[in-house]
mmCIF file of C-alpha atoms in Angstrom:
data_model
loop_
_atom_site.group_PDB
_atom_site.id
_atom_site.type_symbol
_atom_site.label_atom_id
_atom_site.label_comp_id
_atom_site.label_asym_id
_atom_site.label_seq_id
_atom_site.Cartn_x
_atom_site.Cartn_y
_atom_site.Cartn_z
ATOM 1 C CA UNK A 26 1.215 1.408 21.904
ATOM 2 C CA UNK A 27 4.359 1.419 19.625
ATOM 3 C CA UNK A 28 5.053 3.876 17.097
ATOM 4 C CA UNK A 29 3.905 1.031 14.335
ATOM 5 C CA UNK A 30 1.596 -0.196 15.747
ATOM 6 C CA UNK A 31 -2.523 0.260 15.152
ATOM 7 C CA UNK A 32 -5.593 0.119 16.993
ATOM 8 C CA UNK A 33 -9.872 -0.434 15.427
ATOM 9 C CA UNK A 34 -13.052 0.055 17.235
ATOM 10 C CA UNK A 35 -15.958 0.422 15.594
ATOM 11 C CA UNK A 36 -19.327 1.604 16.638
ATOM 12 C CA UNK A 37 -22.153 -0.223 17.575
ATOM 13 C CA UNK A 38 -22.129 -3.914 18.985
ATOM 14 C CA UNK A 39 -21.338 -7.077 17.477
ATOM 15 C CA UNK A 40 -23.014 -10.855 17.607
ATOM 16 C CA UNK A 41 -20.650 -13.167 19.169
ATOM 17 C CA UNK A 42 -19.983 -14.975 22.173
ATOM 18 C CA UNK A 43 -16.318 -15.442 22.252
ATOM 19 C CA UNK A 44 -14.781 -13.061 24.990
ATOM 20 C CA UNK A 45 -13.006 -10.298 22.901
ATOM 21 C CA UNK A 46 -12.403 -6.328 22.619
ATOM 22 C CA UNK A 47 -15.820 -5.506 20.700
ATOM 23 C CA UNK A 48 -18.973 -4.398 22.301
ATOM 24 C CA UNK A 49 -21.344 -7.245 21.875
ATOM 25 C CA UNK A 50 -24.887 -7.646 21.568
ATOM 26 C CA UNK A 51 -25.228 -9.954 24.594
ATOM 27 C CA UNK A 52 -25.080 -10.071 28.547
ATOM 28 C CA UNK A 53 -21.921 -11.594 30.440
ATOM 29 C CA UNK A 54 -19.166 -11.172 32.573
ATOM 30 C CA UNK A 55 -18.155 -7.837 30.852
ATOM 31 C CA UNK A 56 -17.678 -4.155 32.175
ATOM 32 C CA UNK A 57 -20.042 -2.392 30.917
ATOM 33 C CA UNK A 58 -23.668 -1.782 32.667
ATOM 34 C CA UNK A 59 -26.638 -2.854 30.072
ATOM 35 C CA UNK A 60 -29.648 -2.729 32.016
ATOM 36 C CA UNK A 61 -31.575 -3.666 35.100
ATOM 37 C CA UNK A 62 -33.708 -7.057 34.846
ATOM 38 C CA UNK A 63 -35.453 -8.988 37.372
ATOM 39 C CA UNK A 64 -33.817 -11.877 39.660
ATOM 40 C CA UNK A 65 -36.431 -14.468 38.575
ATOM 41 C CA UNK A 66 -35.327 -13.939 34.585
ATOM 42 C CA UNK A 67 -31.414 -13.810 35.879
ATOM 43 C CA UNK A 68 -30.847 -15.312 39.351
ATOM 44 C CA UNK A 69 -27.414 -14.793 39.939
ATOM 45 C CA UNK A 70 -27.306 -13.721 43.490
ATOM 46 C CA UNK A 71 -23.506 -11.620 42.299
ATOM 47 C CA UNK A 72 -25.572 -8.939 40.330
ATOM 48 C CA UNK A 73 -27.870 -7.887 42.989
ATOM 49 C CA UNK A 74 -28.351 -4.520 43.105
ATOM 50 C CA UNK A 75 -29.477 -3.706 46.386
ATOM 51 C CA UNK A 76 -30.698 0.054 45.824
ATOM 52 C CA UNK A 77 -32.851 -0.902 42.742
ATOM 53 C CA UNK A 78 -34.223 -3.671 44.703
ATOM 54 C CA UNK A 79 -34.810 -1.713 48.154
ATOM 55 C CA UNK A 80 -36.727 1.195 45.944
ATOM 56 C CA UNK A 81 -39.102 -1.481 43.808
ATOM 57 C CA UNK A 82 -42.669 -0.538 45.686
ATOM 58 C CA UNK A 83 -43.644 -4.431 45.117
ATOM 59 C CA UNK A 84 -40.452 -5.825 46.701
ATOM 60 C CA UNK A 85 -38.987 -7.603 43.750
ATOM 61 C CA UNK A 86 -34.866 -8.512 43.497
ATOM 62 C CA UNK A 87 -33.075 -6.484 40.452
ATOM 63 C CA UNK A 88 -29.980 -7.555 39.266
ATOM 64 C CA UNK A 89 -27.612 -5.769 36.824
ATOM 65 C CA UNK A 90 -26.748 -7.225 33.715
ATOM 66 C CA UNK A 91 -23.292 -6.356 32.004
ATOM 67 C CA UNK A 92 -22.461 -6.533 28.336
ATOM 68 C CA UNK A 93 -20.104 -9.263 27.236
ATOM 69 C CA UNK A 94 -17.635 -7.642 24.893
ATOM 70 C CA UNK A 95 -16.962 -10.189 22.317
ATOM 71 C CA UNK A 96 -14.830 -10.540 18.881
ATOM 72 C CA UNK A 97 -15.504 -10.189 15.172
ATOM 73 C CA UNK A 98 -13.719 -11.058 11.883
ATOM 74 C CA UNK A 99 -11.881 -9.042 9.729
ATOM 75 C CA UNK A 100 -10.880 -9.297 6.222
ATOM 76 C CA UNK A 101 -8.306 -7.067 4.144
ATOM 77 C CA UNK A 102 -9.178 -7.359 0.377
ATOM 78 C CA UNK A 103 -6.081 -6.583 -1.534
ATOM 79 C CA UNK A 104 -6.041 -5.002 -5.059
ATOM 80 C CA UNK A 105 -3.155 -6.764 -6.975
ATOM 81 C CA UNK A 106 -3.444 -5.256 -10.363
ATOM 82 C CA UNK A 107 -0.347 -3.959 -11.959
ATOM 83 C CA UNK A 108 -0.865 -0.875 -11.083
ATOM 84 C CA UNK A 109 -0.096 -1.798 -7.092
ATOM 85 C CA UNK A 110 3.668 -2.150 -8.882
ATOM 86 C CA UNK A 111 3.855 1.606 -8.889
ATOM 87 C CA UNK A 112 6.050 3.984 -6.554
ATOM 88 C CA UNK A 113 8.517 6.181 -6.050
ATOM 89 C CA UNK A 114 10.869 4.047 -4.149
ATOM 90 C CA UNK A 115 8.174 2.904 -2.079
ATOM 91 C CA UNK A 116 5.838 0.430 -3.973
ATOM 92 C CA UNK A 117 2.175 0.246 -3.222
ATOM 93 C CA UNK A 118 2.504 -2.951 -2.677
ATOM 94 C CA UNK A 119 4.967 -2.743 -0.211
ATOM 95 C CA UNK A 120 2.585 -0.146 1.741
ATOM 96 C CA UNK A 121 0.157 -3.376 1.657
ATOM 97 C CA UNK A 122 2.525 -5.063 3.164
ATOM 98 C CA UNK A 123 3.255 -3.032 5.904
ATOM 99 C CA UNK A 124 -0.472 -2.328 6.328
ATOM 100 C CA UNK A 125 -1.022 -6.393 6.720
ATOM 101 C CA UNK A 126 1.212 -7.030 9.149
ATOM 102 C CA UNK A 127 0.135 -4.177 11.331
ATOM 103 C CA UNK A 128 -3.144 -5.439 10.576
ATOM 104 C CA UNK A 129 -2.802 -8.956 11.661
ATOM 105 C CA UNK A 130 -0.850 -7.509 14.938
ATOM 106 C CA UNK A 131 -4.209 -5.908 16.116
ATOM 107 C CA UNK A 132 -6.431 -8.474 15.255
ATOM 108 C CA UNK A 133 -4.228 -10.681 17.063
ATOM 109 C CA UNK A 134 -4.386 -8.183 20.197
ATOM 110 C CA UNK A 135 -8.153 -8.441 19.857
ATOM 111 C CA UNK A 136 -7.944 -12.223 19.623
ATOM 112 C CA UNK A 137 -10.387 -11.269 16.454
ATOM 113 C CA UNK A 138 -9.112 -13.739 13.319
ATOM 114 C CA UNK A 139 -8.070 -12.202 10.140
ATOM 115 C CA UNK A 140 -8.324 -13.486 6.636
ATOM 116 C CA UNK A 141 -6.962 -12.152 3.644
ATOM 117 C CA UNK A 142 -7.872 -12.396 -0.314
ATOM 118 C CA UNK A 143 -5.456 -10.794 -2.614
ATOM 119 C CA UNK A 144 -7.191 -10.656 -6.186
ATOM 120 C CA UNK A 145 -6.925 -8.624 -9.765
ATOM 121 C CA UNK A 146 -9.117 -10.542 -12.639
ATOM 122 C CA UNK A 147 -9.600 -13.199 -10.259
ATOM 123 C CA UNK A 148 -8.615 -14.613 -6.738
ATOM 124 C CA UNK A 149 -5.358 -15.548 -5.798
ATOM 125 C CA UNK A 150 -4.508 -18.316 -3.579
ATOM 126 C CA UNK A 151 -0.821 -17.808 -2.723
ATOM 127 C CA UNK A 152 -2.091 -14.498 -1.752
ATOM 128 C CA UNK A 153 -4.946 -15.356 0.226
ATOM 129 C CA UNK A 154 -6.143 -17.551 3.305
ATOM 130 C CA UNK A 155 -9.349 -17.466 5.555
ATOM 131 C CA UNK A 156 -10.250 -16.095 8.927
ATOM 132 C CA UNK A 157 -7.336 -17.422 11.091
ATOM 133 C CA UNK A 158 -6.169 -16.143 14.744
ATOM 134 C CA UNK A 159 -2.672 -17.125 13.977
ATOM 135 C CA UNK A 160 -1.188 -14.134 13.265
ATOM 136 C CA UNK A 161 1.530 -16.163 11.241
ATOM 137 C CA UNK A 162 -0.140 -16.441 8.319
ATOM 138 C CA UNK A 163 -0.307 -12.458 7.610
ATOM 139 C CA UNK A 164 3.381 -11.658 8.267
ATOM 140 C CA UNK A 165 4.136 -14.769 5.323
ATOM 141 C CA UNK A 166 2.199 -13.002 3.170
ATOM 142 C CA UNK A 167 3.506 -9.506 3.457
ATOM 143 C CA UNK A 168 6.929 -11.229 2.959
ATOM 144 C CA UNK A 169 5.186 -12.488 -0.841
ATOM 145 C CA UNK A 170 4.674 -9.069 -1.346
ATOM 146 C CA UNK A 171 7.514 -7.643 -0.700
ATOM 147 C CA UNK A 172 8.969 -10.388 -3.121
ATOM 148 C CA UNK A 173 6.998 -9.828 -5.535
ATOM 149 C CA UNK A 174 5.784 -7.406 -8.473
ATOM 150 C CA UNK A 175 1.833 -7.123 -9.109
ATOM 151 C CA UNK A 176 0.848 -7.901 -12.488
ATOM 152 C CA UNK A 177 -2.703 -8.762 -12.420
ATOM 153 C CA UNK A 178 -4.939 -7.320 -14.473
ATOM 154 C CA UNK A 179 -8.672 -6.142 -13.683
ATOM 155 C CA UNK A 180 -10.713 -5.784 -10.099
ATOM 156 C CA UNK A 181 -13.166 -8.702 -11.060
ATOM 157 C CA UNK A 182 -11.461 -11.047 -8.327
ATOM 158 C CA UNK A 183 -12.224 -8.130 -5.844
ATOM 159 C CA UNK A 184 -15.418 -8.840 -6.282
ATOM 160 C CA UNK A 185 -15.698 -12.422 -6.316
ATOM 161 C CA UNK A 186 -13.413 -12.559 -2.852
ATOM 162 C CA UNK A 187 -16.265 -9.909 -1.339
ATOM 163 C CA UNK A 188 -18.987 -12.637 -2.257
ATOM 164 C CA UNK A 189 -16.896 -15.279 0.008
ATOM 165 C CA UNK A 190 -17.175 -13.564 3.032
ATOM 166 C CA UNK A 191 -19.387 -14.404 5.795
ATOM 167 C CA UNK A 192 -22.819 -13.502 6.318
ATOM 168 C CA UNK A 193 -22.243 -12.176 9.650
ATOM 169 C CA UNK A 194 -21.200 -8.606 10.015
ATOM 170 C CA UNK A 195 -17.000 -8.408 9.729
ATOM 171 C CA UNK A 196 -14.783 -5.368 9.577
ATOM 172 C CA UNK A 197 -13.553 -5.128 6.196
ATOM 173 C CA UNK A 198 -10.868 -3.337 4.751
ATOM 174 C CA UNK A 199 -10.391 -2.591 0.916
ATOM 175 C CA UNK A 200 -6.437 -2.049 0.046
ATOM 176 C CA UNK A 201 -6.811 -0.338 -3.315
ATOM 177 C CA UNK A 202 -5.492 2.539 -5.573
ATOM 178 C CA UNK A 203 -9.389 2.385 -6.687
ATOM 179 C CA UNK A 204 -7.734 3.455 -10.820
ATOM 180 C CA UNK A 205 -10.747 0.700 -11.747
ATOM 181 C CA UNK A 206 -13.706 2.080 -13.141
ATOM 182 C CA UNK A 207 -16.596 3.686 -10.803
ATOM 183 C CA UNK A 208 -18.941 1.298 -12.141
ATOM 184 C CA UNK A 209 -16.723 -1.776 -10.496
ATOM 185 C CA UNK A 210 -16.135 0.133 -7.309
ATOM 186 C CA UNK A 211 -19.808 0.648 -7.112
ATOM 187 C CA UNK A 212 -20.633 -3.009 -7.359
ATOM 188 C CA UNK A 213 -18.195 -4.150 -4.758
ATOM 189 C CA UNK A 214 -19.515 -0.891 -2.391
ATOM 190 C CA UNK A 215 -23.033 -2.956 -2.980
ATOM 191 C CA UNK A 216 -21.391 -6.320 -2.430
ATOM 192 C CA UNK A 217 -20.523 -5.305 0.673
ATOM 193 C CA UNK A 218 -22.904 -3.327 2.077
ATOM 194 C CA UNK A 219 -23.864 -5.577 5.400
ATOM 195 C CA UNK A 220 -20.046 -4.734 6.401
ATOM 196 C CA UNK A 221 -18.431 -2.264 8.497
ATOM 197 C CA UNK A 222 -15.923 -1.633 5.374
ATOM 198 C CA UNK A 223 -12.890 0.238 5.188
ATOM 199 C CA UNK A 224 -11.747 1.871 1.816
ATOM 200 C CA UNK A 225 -7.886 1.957 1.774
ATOM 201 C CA UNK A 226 -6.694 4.358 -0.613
ATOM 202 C CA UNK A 227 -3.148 3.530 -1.415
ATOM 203 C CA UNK A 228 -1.520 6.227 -3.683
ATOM 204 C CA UNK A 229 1.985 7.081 -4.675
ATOM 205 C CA UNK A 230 3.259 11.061 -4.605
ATOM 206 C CA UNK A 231 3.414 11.122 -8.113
ATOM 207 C CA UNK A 232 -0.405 10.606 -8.520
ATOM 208 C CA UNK A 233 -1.231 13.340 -6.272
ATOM 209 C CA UNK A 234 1.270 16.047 -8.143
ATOM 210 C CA UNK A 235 2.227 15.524 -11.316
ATOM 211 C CA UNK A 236 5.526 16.276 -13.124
ATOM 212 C CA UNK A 237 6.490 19.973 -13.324
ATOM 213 C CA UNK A 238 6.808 21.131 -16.911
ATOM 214 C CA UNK A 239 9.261 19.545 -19.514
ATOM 215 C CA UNK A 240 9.689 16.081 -20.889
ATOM 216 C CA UNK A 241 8.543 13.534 -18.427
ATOM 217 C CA UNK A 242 8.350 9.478 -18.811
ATOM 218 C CA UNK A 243 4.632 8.789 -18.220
ATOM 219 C CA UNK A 244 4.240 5.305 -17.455
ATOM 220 C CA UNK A 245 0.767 2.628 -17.832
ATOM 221 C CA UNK A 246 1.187 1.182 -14.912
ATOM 222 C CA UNK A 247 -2.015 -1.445 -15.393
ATOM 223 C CA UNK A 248 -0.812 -2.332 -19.093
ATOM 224 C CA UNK A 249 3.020 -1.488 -18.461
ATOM 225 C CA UNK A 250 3.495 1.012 -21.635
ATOM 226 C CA UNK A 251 5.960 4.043 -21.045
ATOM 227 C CA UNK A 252 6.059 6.962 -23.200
ATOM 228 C CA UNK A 253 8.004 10.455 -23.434
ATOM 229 C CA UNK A 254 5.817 13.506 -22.957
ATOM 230 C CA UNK A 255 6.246 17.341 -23.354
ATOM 231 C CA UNK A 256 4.238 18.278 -19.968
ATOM 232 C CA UNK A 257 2.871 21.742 -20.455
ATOM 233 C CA UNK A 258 1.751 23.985 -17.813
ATOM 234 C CA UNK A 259 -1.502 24.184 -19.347
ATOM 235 C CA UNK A 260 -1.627 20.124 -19.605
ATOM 236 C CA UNK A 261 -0.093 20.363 -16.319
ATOM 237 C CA UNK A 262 -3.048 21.942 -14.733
ATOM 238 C CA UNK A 263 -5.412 19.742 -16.806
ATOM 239 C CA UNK A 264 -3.958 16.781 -14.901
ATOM 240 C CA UNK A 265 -4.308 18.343 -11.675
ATOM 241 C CA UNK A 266 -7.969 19.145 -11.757
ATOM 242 C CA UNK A 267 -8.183 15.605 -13.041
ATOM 243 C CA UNK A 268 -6.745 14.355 -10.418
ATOM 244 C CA UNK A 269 -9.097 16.444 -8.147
ATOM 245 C CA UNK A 270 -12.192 15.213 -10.119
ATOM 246 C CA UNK A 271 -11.619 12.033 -9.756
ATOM 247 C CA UNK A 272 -10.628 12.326 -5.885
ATOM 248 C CA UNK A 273 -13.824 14.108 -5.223
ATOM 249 C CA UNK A 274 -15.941 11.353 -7.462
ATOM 250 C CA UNK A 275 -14.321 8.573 -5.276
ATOM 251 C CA UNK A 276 -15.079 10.480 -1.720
ATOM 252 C CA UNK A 277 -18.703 11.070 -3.406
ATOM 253 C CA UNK A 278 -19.474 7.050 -3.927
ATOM 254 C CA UNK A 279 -17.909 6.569 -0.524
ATOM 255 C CA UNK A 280 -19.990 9.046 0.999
ATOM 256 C CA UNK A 281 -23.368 7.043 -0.534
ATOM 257 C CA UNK A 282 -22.507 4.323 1.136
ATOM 258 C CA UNK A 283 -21.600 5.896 4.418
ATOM 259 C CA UNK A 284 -18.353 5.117 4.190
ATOM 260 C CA UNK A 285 -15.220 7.537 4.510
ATOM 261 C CA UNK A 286 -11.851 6.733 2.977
ATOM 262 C CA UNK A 287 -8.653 5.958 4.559
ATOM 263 C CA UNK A 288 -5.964 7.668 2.139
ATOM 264 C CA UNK A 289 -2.434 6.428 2.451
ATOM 265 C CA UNK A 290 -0.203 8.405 0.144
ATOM 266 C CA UNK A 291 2.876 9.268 1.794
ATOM 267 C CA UNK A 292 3.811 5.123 2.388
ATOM 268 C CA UNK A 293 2.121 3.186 5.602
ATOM 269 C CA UNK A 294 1.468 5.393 8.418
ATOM 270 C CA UNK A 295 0.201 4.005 11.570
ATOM 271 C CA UNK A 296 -0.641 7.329 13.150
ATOM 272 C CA UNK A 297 -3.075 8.045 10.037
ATOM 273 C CA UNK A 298 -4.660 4.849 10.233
ATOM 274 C CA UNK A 299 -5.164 5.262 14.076
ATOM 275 C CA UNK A 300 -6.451 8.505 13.460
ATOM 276 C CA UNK A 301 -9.255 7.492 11.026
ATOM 277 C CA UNK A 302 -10.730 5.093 13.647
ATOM 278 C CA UNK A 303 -10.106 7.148 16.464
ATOM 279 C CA UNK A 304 -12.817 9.799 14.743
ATOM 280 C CA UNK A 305 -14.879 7.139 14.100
ATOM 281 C CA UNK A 306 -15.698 4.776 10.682
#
């Protein structure tokens, strides 16, 4: 594996029948042992298993059955408010970018498709498609984001894009600074609770420390207002244990719905992201 490049498993088995890279739910030509059945339910003379069969007291055939790994869909829900603007050199949305097309690499490995909706107050097309195995698609629209400047406003479309997904359980991943409110997060937690979902927490340096004291430009970066302010130490540390509050109040409604966060706030890092599914989702 290359230096950029990122791997998922998840636990537990999937529903499909279309050879792939996930454990499945059903029997086939796979590696993995599932259990021991007898010939008459599965005869298939290959998956004799002689030992089984010699030690059965009644003299019955057993055959082994295998798993059949299969795929899965995955989605990447992308926050395009105006806040996704923000960075120090380094855009969020250009760490979207970079996650998308590392994204849509892996899926491709897979063979698993990959769609994408990119929303803010509602869902944008020229930033979205559905579940596709072309991997083509993706690297298009990471170029759109590297173009462009989010200026959306609102997380509604989040929701509505969570309400087009499939039935069907799908990894999904949730590219987000999360600044909406926790009531909105909590509704699109709920909205997609039958998914094995991802939170993506995409912040910039300068959310995680603030300035040191002295006059410092503190910038909206949802409504786009700048202003010059006299950062105290006292304020200073007022902003830090903020910052920590509202940290520990987004790990706290991930943890509800058993879900730990993926937090990307030094730019894209592949290692980190193979890291978080390496201990497990």
């Amino acid at each position: 594996m290359n230096a950029g490049e990122i791997m998922y498993r998840l636990p537990g088995r999937f529903d499909g029948f279309r050879p792939g890279a996930h454990r499945g739910k059903h029997t086939g030509e796979g590696y993995l042992f599932r259990h021991l059945a007898p010939f008459l339910c599965h005869p298939d003379p290959r998956r004799l298993d002689l030992r089984a069969s010699l030690a059965d007291p009644f003299g019955n055939l057993t055959v082994r059955l295998r798993e059949q790994p299969t795929t899965l869909k995955v989605f990447a829900l992308l926050d395009l408010s105006a806040s996704m603007a923000f960075g120090n050199g380094c855009p969020k949305a250009v760490v979207m970018a970079d996650f998308v097309e590392a994204l849509a690499a892996a899926a491709h490995r897979n063979g698993d498709a990959l769609g994408i909706y990119g929303a803010a107050e509602r869902i944008l097309p020229e930033f979205s498609f559905g579940a596709t195995r072309w991997p083509g698609s993706a690297r298009r629209l990471a170029a759109r984001l590297r173009r462009g400047q989010p200026r959306g406003v609102g997380s509604q479309g989040l929701l509505a894009a969570a309400r087009r997904l499939p039935a069907r359980a799908s990894l999904v991943l949730v590219l987000s600074d999360f600044h909406m409110p926790l009531t909105a997060i909590q509704a699109l937690l709920d909205a997609l609770a039958g998914h094995w979902l991802v939170p993506v927490v995409i912040w910039d340096e300068r959310e995680t420390l603030p300035s040191p004291p002295g006059l410092a430009r503190l910038v909206d970066a949802e409504a786009g207002h700048e202003r010059l302010l006299l950062i105290r130490p006292a304020l200073r540390e007022r902003l830090i244990a903020n910052l920590a509050q509202r940290r520990e109040h987004l790990n706290a409604l991930f943890r509800r719905h058993g879900r730990r966060p993926l937090l990307l706030d030094r730019g894209f890092s592949a290692a980190a992201v193979n890291r978080y599914f390496l201990a497990g989702t």
